[in-house]
Structure formats: C-alpha cells, structure tokens
CSV table of C-alpha atoms in Angstrom, one decimal:
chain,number,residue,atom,x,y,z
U,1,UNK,CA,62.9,102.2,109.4
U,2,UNK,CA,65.9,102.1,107.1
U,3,UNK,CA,69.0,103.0,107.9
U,4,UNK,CA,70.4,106.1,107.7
U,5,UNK,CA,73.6,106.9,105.8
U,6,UNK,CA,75.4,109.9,104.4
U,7,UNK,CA,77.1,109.9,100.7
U,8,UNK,CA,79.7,111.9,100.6
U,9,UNK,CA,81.0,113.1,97.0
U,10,UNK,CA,84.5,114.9,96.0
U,11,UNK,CA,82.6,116.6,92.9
U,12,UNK,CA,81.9,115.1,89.2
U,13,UNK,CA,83.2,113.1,87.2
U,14,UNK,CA,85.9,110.8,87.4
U,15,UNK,CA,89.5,113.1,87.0
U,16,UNK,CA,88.9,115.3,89.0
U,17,UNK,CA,85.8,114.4,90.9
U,18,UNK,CA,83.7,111.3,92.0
U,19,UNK,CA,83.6,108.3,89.9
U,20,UNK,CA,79.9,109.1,88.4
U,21,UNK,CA,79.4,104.7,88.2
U,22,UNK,CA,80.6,104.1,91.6
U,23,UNK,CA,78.0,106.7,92.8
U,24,UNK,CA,75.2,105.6,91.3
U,25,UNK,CA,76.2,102.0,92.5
U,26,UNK,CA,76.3,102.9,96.1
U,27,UNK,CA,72.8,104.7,95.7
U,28,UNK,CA,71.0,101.8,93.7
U,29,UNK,CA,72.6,99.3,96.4
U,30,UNK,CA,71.6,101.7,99.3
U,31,UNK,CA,68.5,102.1,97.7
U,32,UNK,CA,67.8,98.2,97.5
U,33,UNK,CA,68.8,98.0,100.9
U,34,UNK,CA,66.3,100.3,102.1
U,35,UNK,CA,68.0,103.2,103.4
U,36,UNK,CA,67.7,106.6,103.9
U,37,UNK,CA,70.6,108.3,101.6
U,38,UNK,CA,71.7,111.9,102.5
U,39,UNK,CA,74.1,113.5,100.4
U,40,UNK,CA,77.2,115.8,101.2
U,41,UNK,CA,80.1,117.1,99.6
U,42,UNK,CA,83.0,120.1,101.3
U,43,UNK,CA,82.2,123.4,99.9
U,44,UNK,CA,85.5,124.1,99.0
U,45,UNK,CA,87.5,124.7,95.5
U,46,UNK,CA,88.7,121.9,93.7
U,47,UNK,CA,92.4,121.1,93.1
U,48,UNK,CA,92.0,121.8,89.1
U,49,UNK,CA,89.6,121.1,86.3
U,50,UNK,CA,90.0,118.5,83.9
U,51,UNK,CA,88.4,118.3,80.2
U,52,UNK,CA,87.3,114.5,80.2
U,53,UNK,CA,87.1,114.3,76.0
U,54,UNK,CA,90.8,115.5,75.8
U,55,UNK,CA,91.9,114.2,79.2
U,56,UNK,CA,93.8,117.4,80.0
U,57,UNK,CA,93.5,120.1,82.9
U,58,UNK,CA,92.1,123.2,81.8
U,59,UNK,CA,92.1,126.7,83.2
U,60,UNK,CA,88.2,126.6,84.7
U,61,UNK,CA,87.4,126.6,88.5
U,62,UNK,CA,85.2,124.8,89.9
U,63,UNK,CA,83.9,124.3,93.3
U,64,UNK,CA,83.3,120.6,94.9
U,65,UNK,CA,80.0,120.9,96.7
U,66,UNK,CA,78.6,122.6,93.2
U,67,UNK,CA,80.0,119.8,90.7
U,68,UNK,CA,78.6,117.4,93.4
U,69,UNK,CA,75.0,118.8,93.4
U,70,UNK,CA,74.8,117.1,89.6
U,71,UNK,CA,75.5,113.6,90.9
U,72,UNK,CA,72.7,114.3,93.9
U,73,UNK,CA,70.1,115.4,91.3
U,74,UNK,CA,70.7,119.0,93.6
U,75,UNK,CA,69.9,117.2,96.6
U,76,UNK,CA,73.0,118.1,98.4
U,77,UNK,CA,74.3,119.1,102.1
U,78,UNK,CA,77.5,121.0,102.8
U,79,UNK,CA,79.9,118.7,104.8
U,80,UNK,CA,79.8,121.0,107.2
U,81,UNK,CA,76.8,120.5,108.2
U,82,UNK,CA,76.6,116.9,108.8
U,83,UNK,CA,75.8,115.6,112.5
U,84,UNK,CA,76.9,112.2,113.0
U,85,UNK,CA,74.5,111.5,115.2
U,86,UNK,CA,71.9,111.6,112.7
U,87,UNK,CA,73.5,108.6,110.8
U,88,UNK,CA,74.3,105.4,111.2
U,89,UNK,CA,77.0,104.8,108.6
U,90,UNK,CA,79.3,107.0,106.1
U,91,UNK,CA,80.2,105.9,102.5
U,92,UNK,CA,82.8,107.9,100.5
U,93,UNK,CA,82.8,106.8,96.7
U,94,UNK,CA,86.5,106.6,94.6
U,95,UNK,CA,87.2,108.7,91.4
U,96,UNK,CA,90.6,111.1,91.2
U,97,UNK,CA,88.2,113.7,93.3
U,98,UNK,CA,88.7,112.2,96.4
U,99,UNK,CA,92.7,111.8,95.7
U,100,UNK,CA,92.7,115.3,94.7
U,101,UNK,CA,90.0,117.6,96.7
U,102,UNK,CA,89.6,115.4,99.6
U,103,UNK,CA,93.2,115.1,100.2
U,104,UNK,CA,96.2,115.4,98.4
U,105,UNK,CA,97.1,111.5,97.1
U,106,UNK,CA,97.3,112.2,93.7
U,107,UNK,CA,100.0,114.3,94.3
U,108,UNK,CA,102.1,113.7,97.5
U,109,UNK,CA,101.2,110.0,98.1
U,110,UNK,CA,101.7,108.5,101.1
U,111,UNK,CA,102.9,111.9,102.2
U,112,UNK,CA,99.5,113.6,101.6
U,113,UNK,CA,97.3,115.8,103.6
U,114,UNK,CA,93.3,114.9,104.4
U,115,UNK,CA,90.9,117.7,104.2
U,116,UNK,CA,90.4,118.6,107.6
U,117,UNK,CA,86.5,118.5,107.7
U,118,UNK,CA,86.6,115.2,105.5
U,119,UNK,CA,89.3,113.8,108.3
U,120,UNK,CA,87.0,115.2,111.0
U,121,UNK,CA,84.1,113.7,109.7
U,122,UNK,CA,85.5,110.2,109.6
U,123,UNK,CA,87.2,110.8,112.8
U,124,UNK,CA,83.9,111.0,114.7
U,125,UNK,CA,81.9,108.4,112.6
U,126,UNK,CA,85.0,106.2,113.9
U,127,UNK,CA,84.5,107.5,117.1
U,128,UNK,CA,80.6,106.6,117.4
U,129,UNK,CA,81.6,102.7,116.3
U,130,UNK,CA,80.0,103.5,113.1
U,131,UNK,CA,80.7,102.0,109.7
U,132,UNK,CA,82.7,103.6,107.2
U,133,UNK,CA,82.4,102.3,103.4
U,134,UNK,CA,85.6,103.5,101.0
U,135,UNK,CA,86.1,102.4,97.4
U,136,UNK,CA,88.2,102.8,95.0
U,137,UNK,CA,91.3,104.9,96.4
U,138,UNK,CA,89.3,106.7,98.8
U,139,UNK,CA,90.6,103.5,101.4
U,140,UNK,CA,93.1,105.8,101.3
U,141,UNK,CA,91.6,108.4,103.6
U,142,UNK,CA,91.5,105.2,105.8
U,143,UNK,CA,95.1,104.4,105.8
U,144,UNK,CA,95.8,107.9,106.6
U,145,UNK,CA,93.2,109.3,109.2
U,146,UNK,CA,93.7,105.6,111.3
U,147,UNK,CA,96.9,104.1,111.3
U,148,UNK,CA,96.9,100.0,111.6
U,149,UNK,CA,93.6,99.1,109.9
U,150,UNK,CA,92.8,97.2,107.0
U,151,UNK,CA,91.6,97.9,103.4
U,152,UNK,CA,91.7,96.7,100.3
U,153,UNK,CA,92.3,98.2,96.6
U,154,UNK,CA,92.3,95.3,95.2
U,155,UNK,CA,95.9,93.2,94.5
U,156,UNK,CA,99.3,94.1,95.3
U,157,UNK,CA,100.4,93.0,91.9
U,158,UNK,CA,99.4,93.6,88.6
U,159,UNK,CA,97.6,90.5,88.0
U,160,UNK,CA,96.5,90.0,84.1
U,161,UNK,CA,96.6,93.6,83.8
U,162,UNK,CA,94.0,94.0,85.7
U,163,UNK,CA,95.4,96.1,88.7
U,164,UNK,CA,97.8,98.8,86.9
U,165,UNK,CA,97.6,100.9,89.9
U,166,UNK,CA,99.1,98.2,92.6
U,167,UNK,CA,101.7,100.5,93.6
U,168,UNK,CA,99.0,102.3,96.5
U,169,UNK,CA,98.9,98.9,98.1
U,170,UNK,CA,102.3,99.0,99.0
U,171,UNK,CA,102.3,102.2,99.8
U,172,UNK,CA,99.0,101.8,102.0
U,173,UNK,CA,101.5,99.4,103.9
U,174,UNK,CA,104.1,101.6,104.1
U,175,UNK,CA,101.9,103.8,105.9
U,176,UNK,CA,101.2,101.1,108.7
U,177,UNK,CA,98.2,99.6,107.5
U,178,UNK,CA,97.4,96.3,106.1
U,179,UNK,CA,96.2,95.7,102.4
U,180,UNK,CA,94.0,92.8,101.9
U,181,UNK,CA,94.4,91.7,98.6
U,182,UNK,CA,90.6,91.1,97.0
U,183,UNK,CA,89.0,90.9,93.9
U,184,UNK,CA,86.8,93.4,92.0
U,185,UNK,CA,83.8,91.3,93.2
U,186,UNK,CA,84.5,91.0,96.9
U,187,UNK,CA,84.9,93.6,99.8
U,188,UNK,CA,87.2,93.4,103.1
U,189,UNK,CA,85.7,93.8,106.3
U,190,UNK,CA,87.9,95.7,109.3
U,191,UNK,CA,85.3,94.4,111.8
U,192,UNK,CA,87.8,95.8,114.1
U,193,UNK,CA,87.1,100.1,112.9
U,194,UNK,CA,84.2,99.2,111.2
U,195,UNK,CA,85.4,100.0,108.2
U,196,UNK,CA,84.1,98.3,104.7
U,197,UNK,CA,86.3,98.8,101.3
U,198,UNK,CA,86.1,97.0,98.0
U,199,UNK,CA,88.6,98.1,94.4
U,200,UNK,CA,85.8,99.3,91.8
U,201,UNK,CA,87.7,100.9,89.2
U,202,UNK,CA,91.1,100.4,90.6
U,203,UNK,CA,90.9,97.1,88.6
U,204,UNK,CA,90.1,97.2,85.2
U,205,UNK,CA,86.9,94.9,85.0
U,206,UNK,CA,84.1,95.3,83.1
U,207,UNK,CA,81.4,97.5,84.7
U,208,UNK,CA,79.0,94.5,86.0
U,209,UNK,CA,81.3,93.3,88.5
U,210,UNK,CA,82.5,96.7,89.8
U,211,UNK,CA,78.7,97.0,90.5
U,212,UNK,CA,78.8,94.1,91.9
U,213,UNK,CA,81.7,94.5,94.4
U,214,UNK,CA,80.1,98.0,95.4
U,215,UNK,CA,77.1,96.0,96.4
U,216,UNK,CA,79.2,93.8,98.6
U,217,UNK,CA,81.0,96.7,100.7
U,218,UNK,CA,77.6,98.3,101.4
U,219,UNK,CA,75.8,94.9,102.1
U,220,UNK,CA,78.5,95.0,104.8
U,221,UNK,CA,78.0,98.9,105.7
U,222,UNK,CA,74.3,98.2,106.2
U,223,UNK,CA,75.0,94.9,108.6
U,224,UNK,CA,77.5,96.7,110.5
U,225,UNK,CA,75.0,99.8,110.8
C-alpha cells in the first residue's frame, strides 16, 4: 500500500495562487512513488486577484478552495476537513498563493500571520512525527509555525542571478531558524521536525531541474513517511 499524503494548494496560478509547475511536479513525483494523493486547499477568499498576461491586480474575487479545484482536476477537500490521522505526510507547493492566502509574507514578512487552519494543520502533522514537504517560499510557514528548524530557499546570495529573492533567507534567520543554502536540484532534510524543503522557482533555473529538485524533497517526504 502506498503511502498516503495530502497536497495542499493556495489556489491557481502562480501570483496569486500555487505555482501550477511545482504542483504538477509533486503529483507526477508522488505518483511515481506510488502514493495515494489527496487534495486540499482553505475555503477561504483570496488576498486579491491578479491578471497573469498584464501582471497586475484586478478588481475580481476569488475564493482559494475554488481556484484550487482546477489544479485537482475538481478533486478537492476543504482543509477543514483533513484528519491527520489518515495521512502519513503533508506537502504544501510555493507560488505567491501561499505568501498571500496562506499567510501574510508577501506583505508583512517576517512579521506575517499563518492562516490558522493552515498553521493548525502543520501543527498536528508535526505533532504526529510526520513529514512535512515545503517548496518554494512556502518553507516559510516552517520558519514561522516552528521556531529553530531548518529550510532551505535556496542561497543566501544572489549567486549568477540566479537567486534574486535571497533576501527571505536572511529573514528566515532572523526569525530563529536556520537556512541551508542548496541548489535548485537538491533538497534539505530537518530529520530533526521532519520537515523536507527544496527552492523550485525561488531560483531562476530552467524548468528541468526545478522538476528535478521537487523530486528530491518528496523522495525524502516518502522515506521519512
């Protein structure tokens, strides 16, 4: 039997949702694994719209859970309804959705609030010695909910180019936490909280080796499980 592992999305599309690559990796990597992928997202508003041709907010609403239900094929659970006992590990995909509807990052920073079911729901996965896989900036939710572990989002430094958003390492330090500095192709273990994170699009690599790093962090969710 494979194992059993809840996705859990912050709507569609990557400014103002999930990071529609990074979800389909997880799945095809789950899926190769062998297990048994169910998929949730909070059935709550999200923070605001945005028009991804002209890259600028717009006036819609639109409500997480729904938007998510695209990316699930509308194969969706509300997060409220997810039982941690009926899992065995939890994987939260990046994309500005999770910095913006599952807490408040993209606008307070450091200094930003976790959705309370979202915290809640890592808080008892945590609880239960259960893997947690975060990519992208949702380590993030990491650094806040658990003070003193360790993720990556990839360098602390700009290398190349190639991390422009560098600045939430340090700031993932400033909250008590240690950053791991790893490449787009490599994950970082916390064997410690059982928690698995790897950069995807926080570095600017070509879309192969952001696959390819996803596939590390939940080779790693799937042995810890």
């Amino acid at each position: 039997m494979g194992k059993r592992v809840a996705l859990v999305l912050a709507g569609c599309g990557v400014f103002d949702g999930s990071e529609v690559h990074e979800a389909s990796a997880a799945l095809v990597h789950l899926s190769r694994g062998g297990a048994q992928v169910r998929i949730f997202a909070p059935n709550i508003e999200q923070m605001h719209v945005v028009d991804h041709f002209r890259g600028s907010p717009t006036e819609e609403k639109r409500n997480v859970l729904v938007e998510s239900a695209r990316l699930a094929r509308g194969n969706i659970e509300d997060l409220a309804e997810l039982k941690v006992g009926e899992f065995d590990a939890v994987i939260f995909p990046g994309g500005f959705g999770v910095a913006k509807n599952l807490c408040s990052w993209a606008v307070d920073g450091k200094n930003c609030s976790v959705n309370e079911l979202v915290k809640s729901t890592l808080q008892a996965f945590h609880s239960a010695k259960k893997p947690i896989g975060l990519c992208c900036i949702s380590p993030v939710l990491a650094a806040k909910v658990f003070p003193g572990c360790e993720v990556t989002v990839g360098y602390d430094k700009n290398v190349d180019g190639r991390f422009p958003d560098a600045e939430t390492a340090s700031a993932i330090a400033e909250l008590g936490c240690k950053h791991i500095c790893k490449d787009v192709t490599e994950s970082h273990v916390d064997a410690t909280n059982k928690i698995v994170t790897t950069c995807a699009f926080m570095c600017k690599a070509p879309l192969h080796e952001i696959f390819d790093g996803i596939g590390t962090m939940v080779a790693e969710v799937l042995k810890l499980s």
